[in-house]
Amino acid sequence: MALYVQKFGGTSVGSVERIKAVAEKVKRFRDNGHQVVVVVSAMSGETNRLVDLASQINDEPTPRELDMLVSTGEQVTISLLAMALQKLGVPATSYTGAQVGIQTDSAYTKARIQRIETDDIQSDLDDGQVVVVAGFQGVDEEGNITTLGRGGSDTTGVALAAALKADECQIYTDVDGVYTTDPRVCSKARRLETITVEEMLELASLGSKVLQIRAVEFAGKYNVPLRVLSSFEDGGNGTLIIADTDDEEDSMEEPLISGIAFTANEAKLTLLNTPDVPGVASRILGPIADANIEIDMIVQNVAPAGDYTDFTFTVGKGDYKQTMKILKEQVIPDLGGGELRGDDNIAKVSLVGVGMRSHAGIASKMFRVLADENINIRMVSTSEIKISVVIDEKHMELGVRALHKAFGLDKDDIEQE
Amino acid sequence: MALYVQKFGGTSVGSVERIKAVAEKVKRFRDNGHQVVVVVSAMSGETNRLVDLASQINDEPTPRELDMLVSTGEQVTISLLAMALQKLGVPATSYTGAQVGIQTDSAYTKARIQRIETDDIQSDLDDGQVVVVAGFQGVDEEGNITTLGRGGSDTTGVALAAALKADECQIYTDVDGVYTTDPRVCSKARRLETITVEEMLELASLGSKVLQIRAVEFAGKYNVPLRVLSSFEDGGNGTLIIADTDDEEDSMEEPLISGIAFTANEAKLTLLNTPDVPGVASRILGPIADANIEIDMIVQNVAPAGDYTDFTFTVGKGDYKQTMKILKEQVIPDLGGGELRGDDNIAKVSLVGVGMRSHAGIASKMFRVLADENINIRMVSTSEIKISVVIDEKHMELGVRALHKAFGLDKDDIEQE
C-alpha cells in the first residue's frame, strides 16, 4: 500500500466528462489498495471567467477580494469530484484550502505556504476515504482566503505530499512527461524516464512549462518524488523528477545532456563603446530594474585598450521598447557616451544536463554543431549544468534539431524501454 | 447614525450592472452617515447552474458536497460587490459565512443558525468599512460548510441584524413591499405600510412569497424591525414588518383585514359515510403522513345519527393521485367502508388580519360576499387571525376581487399616504 498525492490541472477537470474520468483513474489506484489524496485546479476557463467579471466591475480590485473570488473555482471542482467518486462507490470528502489547514502568509494572489495541518486528512485516509483538496489556495493567520498564484495547484500537491510523507506526488497534465525538447519543433524529441530537480528547474525556467518552478523547488527541498503523467492516456510512466544526486559515480551513467530548451521570447540590447567607468554594470542595469523589467542573460566584454566596454543583455520581448528608451534617455547621458544596438529577432537555445558537470568539451561541441549549420552565435552564457546561446530567431528550429541529434537525444538513438 | 443590515437577493445582484447599482445604493446610506452590513445571495441562475453540474455527475450527491458546491455562488457575489464598493471609494470587506462565524448545526442543505460571532464585523464597522456577508451559508462545529436552504439569505440578514442589534433589517427584492393581495389578480391591490409578523407568516405560508418564513419568525422572535423594499426603484418605503402587539387598544385602529392570500395549488379529498370508529382521524391521516405527504386543511363532520362521519382534507396538487391511492387501497379497507370523493379543481382563499381577533362577523360577511357572487363554499377553516375557504378554482379570481373590495382593501378606498 502506498500513499499517492495526485494533482489534476484545469484541462484535466475541464468538463463533467473529464471529472468523471479523473474519478475513474483515482478509483483504480484505490482498488489496488493505495491511499489517495487528490488536488484539483479550477475547471479550465473558470478562473478567466471570474477574473473577467471582476474586471468589468473594478479594474484594480484589492488582491484580498480577487482571491476571495477566484478561490471559488477550485471549490466547485473539489465538490464535483467528490460527488463523482461517491457515484462510483468510493467514499470521498472535499476540503477547501482553508478547511484542510493550508496556512500561508498574507501575500494575496501570490501567497507562500507556511505549514499544513494533516491530522484531518490522515484520519480520513485511515477511514478509507479519498480526500479531495482544493489546489492553489490557502488561508492566512487571520482567516483570510489567499491564493498561491497561477499554477499554484502544483505547489499545493507537492506541499501536501511532503507534509503527508507521501510515496509519490503525481502531477497529471496534458503532456505525458518531460521531453528532451519540444516535440512540435523536433519530431524526434523523446520522453525522459527521469530527470533531476536541478535540470527540471533549468528546463522549466527556459520555457518547457510542464510544472510550476516553485513546485519543483519544493519537491527538491523536501525530497518528494515527483512524477509528471498524462491525465488523458493510461498506462504511461511519465517522467519521474528525482532529487539531485551528489554522487559523481552515478552521473557517469547519465547522458551528458538531458534536454534542450529554447525561447524566441527575448530581445537583446547592446551598449558598444561605453566608457568603462566604475560601476558601469549597475549604472546600466539599475534604471532598468527600477522599471520592474526582468533581465535574463548578461555579457560584458572589456575592449583591449581597457577604456571602453561592450555590454550586452536580454529582456523579455514585451519590455524591449521600454528598455531601449531607458538606455537612450537615462543610461547613455549618465555614462557620457556609448552606442546603442538592439535586436528582437533572436532566440535563446540552451543545453541542460547534470552530466555536463563532469565532462569537458560540451560547449565546443555545441558551437561546432551550430557552425556546421552556418548558424552564427550572438551571445553565450554558461552555468554549471546549462549552456545557453543566442542566435538569430530564424535559425532556432534548425539549431534545436541539429543539437538534439548531435547530443544523442533523438529517439531512434535510444533502445526503446 | 443608524446601523442597517441590507439583504439583496439573486435578481438584485444578477448581473455586473445590478451589482454596481447595489453598490451605489449602499454608498448613499453610508454617505448619509449610516453603518451598513450587506448580505447577498448568489447571482440569479448561478445556484441552478451549479446544481445542474452536480446532477450531471451524481443524481444523489451527499448533502455535504452539495453545500460545498452551491456555497461558492454567494462567495462570488460578495467579492464582486466589495470590489464595486471599493471602485466607488467605499472601503469594503467581504466574508463568507464561515469567516464571519455564522455557526449552524450540521443539517446540510437546511441548516439552522445557532450563533453568530459579531466581533470582526463590529470592528470593521467601527473602522468605517462596509461589511459584505455571504447569505444562505454557515459553518458547523467541525468546520464543514453548510447552507440554510433556498431563500436562506433572508434568514442570514435577520440573524445578523439581531446579533448586531441593528436598527433595521432591509430586505431588497423585486417587489416594492407586501400587498393586500396579488396585483396580477386584483389590479386594486395596495401596498401595506406595515404588517405584523403574525399576519406576514399567514400570508407567506399561503403563497404571497415575498420573504422566507423562517426569516420572519426570526425577526418576530428577536424583535428585529424588518422592511421589504424594491431594489430597483428608489425612494419607496416598502413595507415594515413589526412585532405583534398584544395591546388590544392598538388593534382598534387597524383595519380588520390586512390581506387576502390564495392558492390554486391544492386538491381536496373527502371520505363520506366512514364508520365512526375510535381514532378515525389518525387512521385516515396516518398512512398519508407516513408517505411524507403534507396535509393542509382538515374538516370533520359527524353525521346526525352518530355512526358515520364525513372527513375532508386538502393536500398539494402534486400529491393528489398518490393520496387517492392510499385512501382506496389502505384506509378504506382498514376502516371497513366509506365512499371516496376527490377534487383537484379547487382554490383556497384566505382573509388574514390581526384586526379580526376583536371583531365578530368577519366570517359571515365573507360568506355573504361570496354568495352574492354565486360562489359556492366547499370547505371552511379558521384560525385566530385567518379565515380560509375552499371554492371552485374557476371562481378564485372573482372571489379575491370581490373580497378585496368588500373589506375595504382597494386602493381607491384609502387616502394616498
mmCIF file of C-alpha atoms in Angstrom, chain B residues 20-336:
data_model
loop_
_atom_site.group_PDB
_atom_site.id
_atom_site.type_symbol
_atom_site.label_atom_id
_atom_site.label_comp_id
_atom_site.label_asym_id
_atom_site.label_seq_id
_atom_site.Cartn_x
_atom_site.Cartn_y
_atom_site.Cartn_z
ATOM 1 C CA LYS B 20 -22.891 48.195 -9.425
ATOM 2 C CA ALA B 21 -26.382 49.562 -8.737
ATOM 3 C CA VAL B 22 -26.438 47.836 -5.337
ATOM 4 C CA ALA B 23 -23.064 49.400 -4.547
ATOM 5 C CA GLU B 24 -24.456 52.845 -5.395
ATOM 6 C CA LYS B 25 -27.443 52.263 -3.140
ATOM 7 C CA VAL B 26 -25.259 51.117 -0.226
ATOM 8 C CA LYS B 27 -22.962 54.100 -0.774
ATOM 9 C CA ARG B 28 -25.892 56.526 -0.406
ATOM 10 C CA PHE B 29 -26.717 55.112 3.027
ATOM 11 C CA ARG B 30 -23.103 55.348 4.074
ATOM 12 C CA ASP B 31 -22.821 58.906 2.704
ATOM 13 C CA ASN B 32 -25.730 59.776 4.987
ATOM 14 C CA GLY B 33 -23.655 58.686 7.950
ATOM 15 C CA HIS B 34 -25.069 55.193 8.461
ATOM 16 C CA GLN B 35 -23.237 51.933 9.047
ATOM 17 C CA VAL B 36 -24.139 49.157 6.618
ATOM 18 C CA VAL B 37 -23.769 45.386 6.608
ATOM 19 C CA VAL B 38 -24.797 43.899 3.261
ATOM 20 C CA VAL B 39 -25.964 40.312 2.851
ATOM 21 C CA VAL B 40 -26.137 38.926 -0.682
ATOM 22 C CA SER B 41 -27.363 35.833 -2.457
ATOM 23 C CA ALA B 42 -25.802 34.118 -5.438
ATOM 24 C CA MET B 43 -26.281 35.870 -8.779
ATOM 25 C CA SER B 44 -29.600 34.670 -10.203
ATOM 26 C CA GLY B 45 -29.169 31.487 -12.201
ATOM 27 C CA GLU B 46 -25.850 30.600 -10.560
ATOM 28 C CA THR B 47 -27.226 28.177 -7.968
ATOM 29 C CA ASN B 48 -29.218 26.393 -10.659
ATOM 30 C CA ARG B 49 -26.137 26.205 -12.868
ATOM 31 C CA LEU B 50 -24.164 24.576 -10.053
ATOM 32 C CA VAL B 51 -26.929 22.148 -9.097
ATOM 33 C CA ASP B 52 -27.237 21.203 -12.753
ATOM 34 C CA LEU B 53 -23.493 20.454 -12.940
ATOM 35 C CA ALA B 54 -23.834 18.253 -9.864
ATOM 36 C CA SER B 55 -26.827 16.398 -11.295
ATOM 37 C CA GLN B 56 -24.816 15.530 -14.395
ATOM 38 C CA ILE B 57 -22.268 13.835 -12.154
ATOM 39 C CA ASN B 58 -24.280 12.271 -9.358
ATOM 40 C CA ASP B 59 -28.060 12.175 -9.021
ATOM 41 C CA GLU B 60 -27.724 11.696 -5.273
ATOM 42 C CA PRO B 61 -24.723 13.700 -4.126
ATOM 43 C CA THR B 62 -24.090 13.816 -0.392
ATOM 44 C CA PRO B 63 -25.622 16.961 1.086
ATOM 45 C CA ARG B 64 -22.203 17.966 2.449
ATOM 46 C CA GLU B 65 -20.722 18.139 -1.066
ATOM 47 C CA LEU B 66 -23.809 19.884 -2.414
ATOM 48 C CA ASP B 67 -23.373 22.614 0.196
ATOM 49 C CA MET B 68 -19.664 22.836 -0.598
ATOM 50 C CA LEU B 69 -20.643 23.372 -4.230
ATOM 51 C CA VAL B 70 -23.526 25.843 -4.060
ATOM 52 C CA SER B 71 -21.934 27.991 -1.340
ATOM 53 C CA THR B 72 -19.489 29.220 -3.994
ATOM 54 C CA GLY B 73 -22.369 31.185 -5.535
ATOM 55 C CA GLU B 74 -22.597 33.733 -2.728
ATOM 56 C CA GLN B 75 -18.820 33.839 -2.391
ATOM 57 C CA VAL B 76 -18.593 35.135 -5.955
ATOM 58 C CA THR B 77 -21.180 37.825 -5.238
ATOM 59 C CA ILE B 78 -19.614 39.106 -2.014
ATOM 60 C CA SER B 79 -16.228 39.632 -3.618
ATOM 61 C CA LEU B 80 -17.718 41.335 -6.672
ATOM 62 C CA LEU B 81 -19.848 43.636 -4.512
ATOM 63 C CA ALA B 82 -16.876 44.517 -2.302
ATOM 64 C CA MET B 83 -14.932 45.372 -5.477
ATOM 65 C CA ALA B 84 -17.825 47.516 -6.744
ATOM 66 C CA LEU B 85 -17.917 49.407 -3.439
ATOM 67 C CA GLN B 86 -14.151 49.907 -3.483
ATOM 68 C CA LYS B 87 -14.447 51.259 -7.020
ATOM 69 C CA LEU B 88 -16.797 53.938 -5.615
ATOM 70 C CA GLY B 89 -14.275 54.795 -2.938
ATOM 71 C CA VAL B 90 -16.148 52.944 -0.198
ATOM 72 C CA PRO B 91 -13.876 50.726 1.926
ATOM 73 C CA ALA B 92 -15.446 47.275 1.981
ATOM 74 C CA THR B 93 -14.528 43.781 3.138
ATOM 75 C CA SER B 94 -16.290 40.560 2.239
ATOM 76 C CA TYR B 95 -16.765 37.491 4.414
ATOM 77 C CA THR B 96 -18.054 34.002 3.760
ATOM 78 C CA GLY B 97 -20.485 32.538 6.261
ATOM 79 C CA ALA B 98 -17.663 30.509 7.755
ATOM 80 C CA GLN B 99 -15.346 33.506 8.054
ATOM 81 C CA VAL B 100 -17.869 35.737 9.738
ATOM 82 C CA GLY B 101 -18.684 32.975 12.185
ATOM 83 C CA ILE B 102 -22.247 32.017 11.286
ATOM 84 C CA GLN B 103 -22.342 28.823 13.299
ATOM 85 C CA THR B 104 -25.019 26.315 12.323
ATOM 86 C CA ASP B 105 -25.952 22.747 13.096
ATOM 87 C CA SER B 106 -24.811 20.071 10.634
ATOM 88 C CA ALA B 107 -28.126 19.635 8.818
ATOM 89 C CA TYR B 108 -26.647 20.153 5.357
ATOM 90 C CA THR B 109 -28.863 21.943 2.802
ATOM 91 C CA LYS B 110 -31.244 23.065 5.582
ATOM 92 C CA ALA B 111 -29.001 24.027 8.483
ATOM 93 C CA ARG B 112 -30.207 26.259 11.303
ATOM 94 C CA ILE B 113 -28.156 29.130 12.674
ATOM 95 C CA GLN B 114 -27.031 28.569 16.267
ATOM 96 C CA ARG B 115 -24.977 31.667 16.929
ATOM 97 C CA ILE B 116 -23.098 34.438 15.156
ATOM 98 C CA GLU B 117 -19.743 35.929 16.076
ATOM 99 C CA THR B 118 -20.009 39.666 15.549
ATOM 100 C CA ASP B 119 -16.638 40.889 16.857
ATOM 101 C CA ASP B 120 -14.954 41.082 13.443
ATOM 102 C CA ILE B 121 -17.941 42.736 11.789
ATOM 103 C CA GLN B 122 -18.263 45.269 14.588
ATOM 104 C CA SER B 123 -14.594 46.145 14.432
ATOM 105 C CA ASP B 124 -14.755 46.574 10.636
ATOM 106 C CA LEU B 125 -17.833 48.794 11.012
ATOM 107 C CA ASP B 126 -16.034 50.866 13.631
ATOM 108 C CA ASP B 127 -13.178 51.238 11.121
ATOM 109 C CA GLY B 128 -15.617 52.747 8.626
ATOM 110 C CA GLN B 129 -15.864 49.653 6.442
ATOM 111 C CA VAL B 130 -18.956 48.339 4.727
ATOM 112 C CA VAL B 131 -19.111 44.634 5.575
ATOM 113 C CA VAL B 132 -20.364 42.289 2.864
ATOM 114 C CA VAL B 133 -21.502 38.866 4.077
ATOM 115 C CA ALA B 134 -22.451 35.784 2.078
ATOM 116 C CA GLY B 135 -26.057 34.891 2.750
ATOM 117 C CA PHE B 136 -27.510 31.393 2.849
ATOM 118 C CA GLN B 137 -24.411 29.755 4.307
ATOM 119 C CA GLY B 138 -22.687 28.945 7.552
ATOM 120 C CA VAL B 139 -20.267 26.529 9.118
ATOM 121 C CA ASP B 140 -20.817 23.696 11.562
ATOM 122 C CA GLU B 141 -18.749 22.873 14.628
ATOM 123 C CA GLU B 142 -16.319 20.720 12.633
ATOM 124 C CA GLY B 143 -15.724 23.486 10.080
ATOM 125 C CA ASN B 144 -17.888 21.967 7.330
ATOM 126 C CA ILE B 145 -19.693 24.442 5.076
ATOM 127 C CA THR B 146 -23.475 24.309 5.473
ATOM 128 C CA THR B 147 -26.353 26.070 3.736
ATOM 129 C CA LEU B 148 -29.629 27.238 5.194
ATOM 130 C CA GLY B 149 -31.791 26.096 2.298
ATOM 131 C CA ARG B 150 -33.214 28.134 -0.556
ATOM 132 C CA GLY B 151 -34.091 31.671 0.444
ATOM 133 C CA GLY B 152 -31.852 31.334 3.473
ATOM 134 C CA SER B 153 -30.191 34.656 2.714
ATOM 135 C CA ASP B 154 -33.193 36.399 4.274
ATOM 136 C CA THR B 155 -32.546 34.429 7.441
ATOM 137 C CA THR B 156 -28.869 35.396 7.383
ATOM 138 C CA GLY B 157 -29.872 39.052 7.132
ATOM 139 C CA VAL B 158 -32.318 38.918 10.018
ATOM 140 C CA ALA B 159 -29.994 36.840 12.193
ATOM 141 C CA LEU B 160 -27.131 39.273 11.598
ATOM 142 C CA ALA B 161 -29.419 42.228 12.361
ATOM 143 C CA ALA B 162 -30.450 40.537 15.611
ATOM 144 C CA ALA B 163 -26.871 39.702 16.603
ATOM 145 C CA LEU B 164 -25.621 43.209 15.766
ATOM 146 C CA LYS B 165 -28.697 44.869 17.317
ATOM 147 C CA ALA B 166 -29.191 46.697 14.016
ATOM 148 C CA ASP B 167 -31.764 49.446 13.763
ATOM 149 C CA GLU B 168 -33.427 47.799 10.786
ATOM 150 C CA CYS B 169 -33.057 44.799 8.542
ATOM 151 C CA GLN B 170 -33.925 45.769 4.977
ATOM 152 C CA ILE B 171 -34.791 43.036 2.528
ATOM 153 C CA TYR B 172 -34.426 44.311 -1.045
ATOM 154 C CA THR B 173 -36.400 42.287 -3.532
ATOM 155 C CA ASP B 174 -38.124 42.570 -6.901
ATOM 156 C CA VAL B 175 -41.378 43.817 -5.366
ATOM 157 C CA ASP B 176 -41.673 47.139 -3.562
ATOM 158 C CA GLY B 177 -43.463 45.778 -0.497
ATOM 159 C CA VAL B 178 -46.142 43.464 0.784
ATOM 160 C CA TYR B 179 -49.510 43.860 -0.935
ATOM 161 C CA THR B 180 -53.061 43.301 0.241
ATOM 162 C CA THR B 181 -53.221 40.612 -2.420
ATOM 163 C CA ASP B 182 -51.522 39.648 -5.685
ATOM 164 C CA PRO B 183 -51.711 42.691 -8.018
ATOM 165 C CA ARG B 184 -51.719 40.349 -11.016
ATOM 166 C CA VAL B 185 -55.117 39.045 -9.900
ATOM 167 C CA CYS B 186 -56.527 42.189 -8.369
ATOM 168 C CA SER B 187 -55.446 45.432 -10.006
ATOM 169 C CA LYS B 188 -56.621 47.377 -6.959
ATOM 170 C CA ALA B 189 -54.207 45.595 -4.624
ATOM 171 C CA ARG B 190 -52.460 48.072 -2.375
ATOM 172 C CA ARG B 191 -49.018 48.110 -0.744
ATOM 173 C CA LEU B 192 -49.179 47.884 3.050
ATOM 174 C CA GLU B 193 -47.177 50.451 5.055
ATOM 175 C CA THR B 194 -46.937 47.986 7.944
ATOM 176 C CA ILE B 195 -47.932 44.430 8.658
ATOM 177 C CA THR B 196 -47.474 42.335 11.777
ATOM 178 C CA VAL B 197 -45.150 39.365 11.888
ATOM 179 C CA GLU B 198 -48.114 37.105 12.566
ATOM 180 C CA GLU B 199 -50.013 38.330 9.520
ATOM 181 C CA MET B 200 -46.898 38.078 7.408
ATOM 182 C CA LEU B 201 -46.479 34.458 8.438
ATOM 183 C CA GLU B 202 -50.050 33.633 7.430
ATOM 184 C CA LEU B 203 -49.684 35.455 4.121
ATOM 185 C CA ALA B 204 -46.306 33.912 3.349
ATOM 186 C CA SER B 205 -47.399 30.376 4.083
ATOM 187 C CA LEU B 206 -50.409 30.933 1.851
ATOM 188 C CA GLY B 207 -48.476 31.858 -1.196
ATOM 189 C CA SER B 208 -47.509 35.526 -1.070
ATOM 190 C CA LYS B 209 -43.876 34.527 -1.161
ATOM 191 C CA VAL B 210 -42.080 37.785 -0.511
ATOM 192 C CA LEU B 211 -39.965 36.640 2.390
ATOM 193 C CA GLN B 212 -38.740 33.326 3.706
ATOM 194 C CA ILE B 213 -40.992 32.259 6.599
ATOM 195 C CA ARG B 214 -38.065 31.414 8.821
ATOM 196 C CA ALA B 215 -36.665 34.927 8.461
ATOM 197 C CA VAL B 216 -39.982 36.442 9.525
ATOM 198 C CA GLU B 217 -40.200 34.110 12.547
ATOM 199 C CA PHE B 218 -36.655 35.066 13.459
ATOM 200 C CA ALA B 219 -37.486 38.769 13.185
ATOM 201 C CA GLY B 220 -40.508 38.281 15.437
ATOM 202 C CA LYS B 221 -38.586 36.272 17.999
ATOM 203 C CA TYR B 222 -35.732 38.764 18.298
ATOM 204 C CA ASN B 223 -37.780 41.914 17.719
ATOM 205 C CA VAL B 224 -35.857 42.917 14.606
ATOM 206 C CA PRO B 225 -37.601 45.647 12.580
ATOM 207 C CA LEU B 226 -37.823 44.132 9.118
ATOM 208 C CA ARG B 227 -38.544 46.134 5.977
ATOM 209 C CA VAL B 228 -39.275 44.820 2.483
ATOM 210 C CA LEU B 229 -38.177 47.209 -0.260
ATOM 211 C CA SER B 230 -37.665 47.290 -4.007
ATOM 212 C CA SER B 231 -34.058 47.015 -5.108
ATOM 213 C CA PHE B 232 -34.943 48.514 -8.465
ATOM 214 C CA GLU B 233 -36.936 51.595 -7.506
ATOM 215 C CA ASP B 234 -35.556 54.262 -5.245
ATOM 216 C CA GLY B 235 -37.379 56.261 -2.643
ATOM 217 C CA GLY B 236 -40.178 53.886 -1.666
ATOM 218 C CA ASN B 237 -40.731 52.998 1.960
ATOM 219 C CA GLY B 238 -41.642 49.404 1.251
ATOM 220 C CA THR B 239 -43.477 47.544 3.973
ATOM 221 C CA LEU B 240 -42.338 47.455 7.579
ATOM 222 C CA ILE B 241 -42.957 44.158 9.335
ATOM 223 C CA ILE B 242 -43.464 44.830 13.019
ATOM 224 C CA ALA B 243 -43.643 42.614 16.043
ATOM 225 C CA ASP B 244 -47.139 41.572 17.072
ATOM 226 C CA THR B 245 -48.712 43.913 19.516
ATOM 227 C CA ASP B 246 -50.582 42.373 22.399
ATOM 228 C CA ASP B 247 -52.115 45.742 23.122
ATOM 229 C CA GLU B 248 -55.737 45.340 22.006
ATOM 230 C CA GLU B 249 -56.221 49.107 22.108
ATOM 231 C CA ASP B 250 -53.821 49.470 19.229
ATOM 232 C CA SER B 251 -55.613 46.952 17.128
ATOM 233 C CA MET B 252 -58.760 49.069 17.255
ATOM 234 C CA GLU B 253 -57.048 51.417 14.856
ATOM 235 C CA GLU B 254 -56.041 48.675 12.480
ATOM 236 C CA PRO B 255 -58.080 47.611 9.515
ATOM 237 C CA LEU B 256 -59.959 44.401 10.063
ATOM 238 C CA ILE B 257 -58.202 42.618 7.254
ATOM 239 C CA SER B 258 -54.607 43.145 6.118
ATOM 240 C CA GLY B 259 -54.548 40.947 3.094
ATOM 241 C CA ILE B 260 -56.016 38.175 1.035
ATOM 242 C CA ALA B 261 -53.962 35.130 0.147
ATOM 243 C CA PHE B 262 -54.981 32.468 -2.306
ATOM 244 C CA THR B 263 -53.675 29.377 -3.989
ATOM 245 C CA ALA B 264 -54.901 27.014 -6.654
ATOM 246 C CA ASN B 265 -52.236 24.506 -5.806
ATOM 247 C CA GLU B 266 -54.210 22.198 -3.555
ATOM 248 C CA ALA B 267 -56.588 19.289 -4.024
ATOM 249 C CA LYS B 268 -59.445 18.198 -1.779
ATOM 250 C CA LEU B 269 -60.270 14.655 -0.721
ATOM 251 C CA THR B 270 -63.392 13.516 1.112
ATOM 252 C CA LEU B 271 -64.299 10.237 2.753
ATOM 253 C CA LEU B 272 -68.114 10.067 3.066
ATOM 254 C CA ASN B 273 -70.018 7.700 5.298
ATOM 255 C CA THR B 274 -66.963 6.401 7.021
ATOM 256 C CA PRO B 275 -67.709 4.220 10.071
ATOM 257 C CA ASP B 276 -67.100 6.498 13.062
ATOM 258 C CA VAL B 277 -64.674 4.150 14.785
ATOM 259 C CA PRO B 278 -62.309 5.356 17.525
ATOM 260 C CA GLY B 279 -59.261 7.218 16.247
ATOM 261 C CA VAL B 280 -60.763 7.540 12.774
ATOM 262 C CA ALA B 281 -58.840 10.761 12.026
ATOM 263 C CA SER B 282 -55.446 9.291 12.758
ATOM 264 C CA ARG B 283 -56.331 6.093 10.895
ATOM 265 C CA ILE B 284 -57.135 8.204 7.836
ATOM 266 C CA LEU B 285 -54.248 10.638 8.014
ATOM 267 C CA GLY B 286 -51.564 8.339 9.485
ATOM 268 C CA PRO B 287 -50.823 6.407 6.269
ATOM 269 C CA ILE B 288 -50.758 9.696 4.335
ATOM 270 C CA ALA B 289 -48.299 11.307 6.710
ATOM 271 C CA ASP B 290 -46.216 8.104 6.549
ATOM 272 C CA ALA B 291 -45.895 8.709 2.811
ATOM 273 C CA ASN B 292 -44.456 12.182 3.585
ATOM 274 C CA ILE B 293 -47.473 13.934 2.132
ATOM 275 C CA GLU B 294 -48.260 17.250 3.801
ATOM 276 C CA ILE B 295 -51.859 17.865 4.773
ATOM 277 C CA ASP B 296 -53.166 21.428 4.939
ATOM 278 C CA MET B 297 -56.847 21.948 5.864
ATOM 279 C CA ILE B 298 -58.841 19.321 7.764
ATOM 280 C CA VAL B 299 -62.612 19.292 8.399
ATOM 281 C CA GLN B 300 -64.625 16.551 10.023
ATOM 282 C CA ASN B 301 -68.421 16.360 10.333
ATOM 283 C CA VAL B 302 -70.170 13.717 12.328
ATOM 284 C CA ALA B 303 -73.414 12.609 10.774
ATOM 285 C CA PRO B 304 -76.537 13.270 12.857
ATOM 286 C CA ALA B 305 -77.066 9.577 13.502
ATOM 287 C CA GLY B 306 -73.600 9.432 15.040
ATOM 288 C CA ASP B 307 -72.463 6.191 13.427
ATOM 289 C CA TYR B 308 -70.876 7.670 10.359
ATOM 290 C CA THR B 309 -68.567 10.561 9.747
ATOM 291 C CA ASP B 310 -67.583 12.718 6.757
ATOM 292 C CA PHE B 311 -63.915 13.569 6.672
ATOM 293 C CA THR B 312 -62.389 16.145 4.280
ATOM 294 C CA PHE B 313 -58.853 17.418 3.908
ATOM 295 C CA THR B 314 -56.546 19.071 1.359
ATOM 296 C CA VAL B 315 -53.088 18.165 0.069
ATOM 297 C CA GLY B 316 -50.780 19.682 -2.515
ATOM 298 C CA LYS B 317 -51.989 19.076 -6.077
ATOM 299 C CA GLY B 318 -48.851 17.066 -6.834
ATOM 300 C CA ASP B 319 -49.736 14.579 -4.097
ATOM 301 C CA TYR B 320 -53.369 14.185 -5.180
ATOM 302 C CA LYS B 321 -53.104 10.898 -7.085
ATOM 303 C CA GLN B 322 -50.917 9.192 -4.520
ATOM 304 C CA THR B 323 -53.242 10.264 -1.718
ATOM 305 C CA MET B 324 -56.263 8.851 -3.571
ATOM 306 C CA LYS B 325 -54.430 5.563 -3.968
ATOM 307 C CA ILE B 326 -53.532 5.362 -0.277
ATOM 308 C CA LEU B 327 -57.139 6.072 0.731
ATOM 309 C CA LYS B 328 -58.502 3.487 -1.688
ATOM 310 C CA GLU B 329 -56.017 0.706 -1.021
ATOM 311 C CA GLN B 330 -55.174 1.140 2.647
ATOM 312 C CA VAL B 331 -57.531 3.429 4.532
ATOM 313 C CA ILE B 332 -60.965 2.296 3.318
ATOM 314 C CA PRO B 333 -60.206 -1.425 3.748
ATOM 315 C CA ASP B 334 -58.805 -0.655 7.203
ATOM 316 C CA LEU B 335 -61.853 1.358 8.300
ATOM 317 C CA GLY B 336 -64.256 -1.139 6.775
#
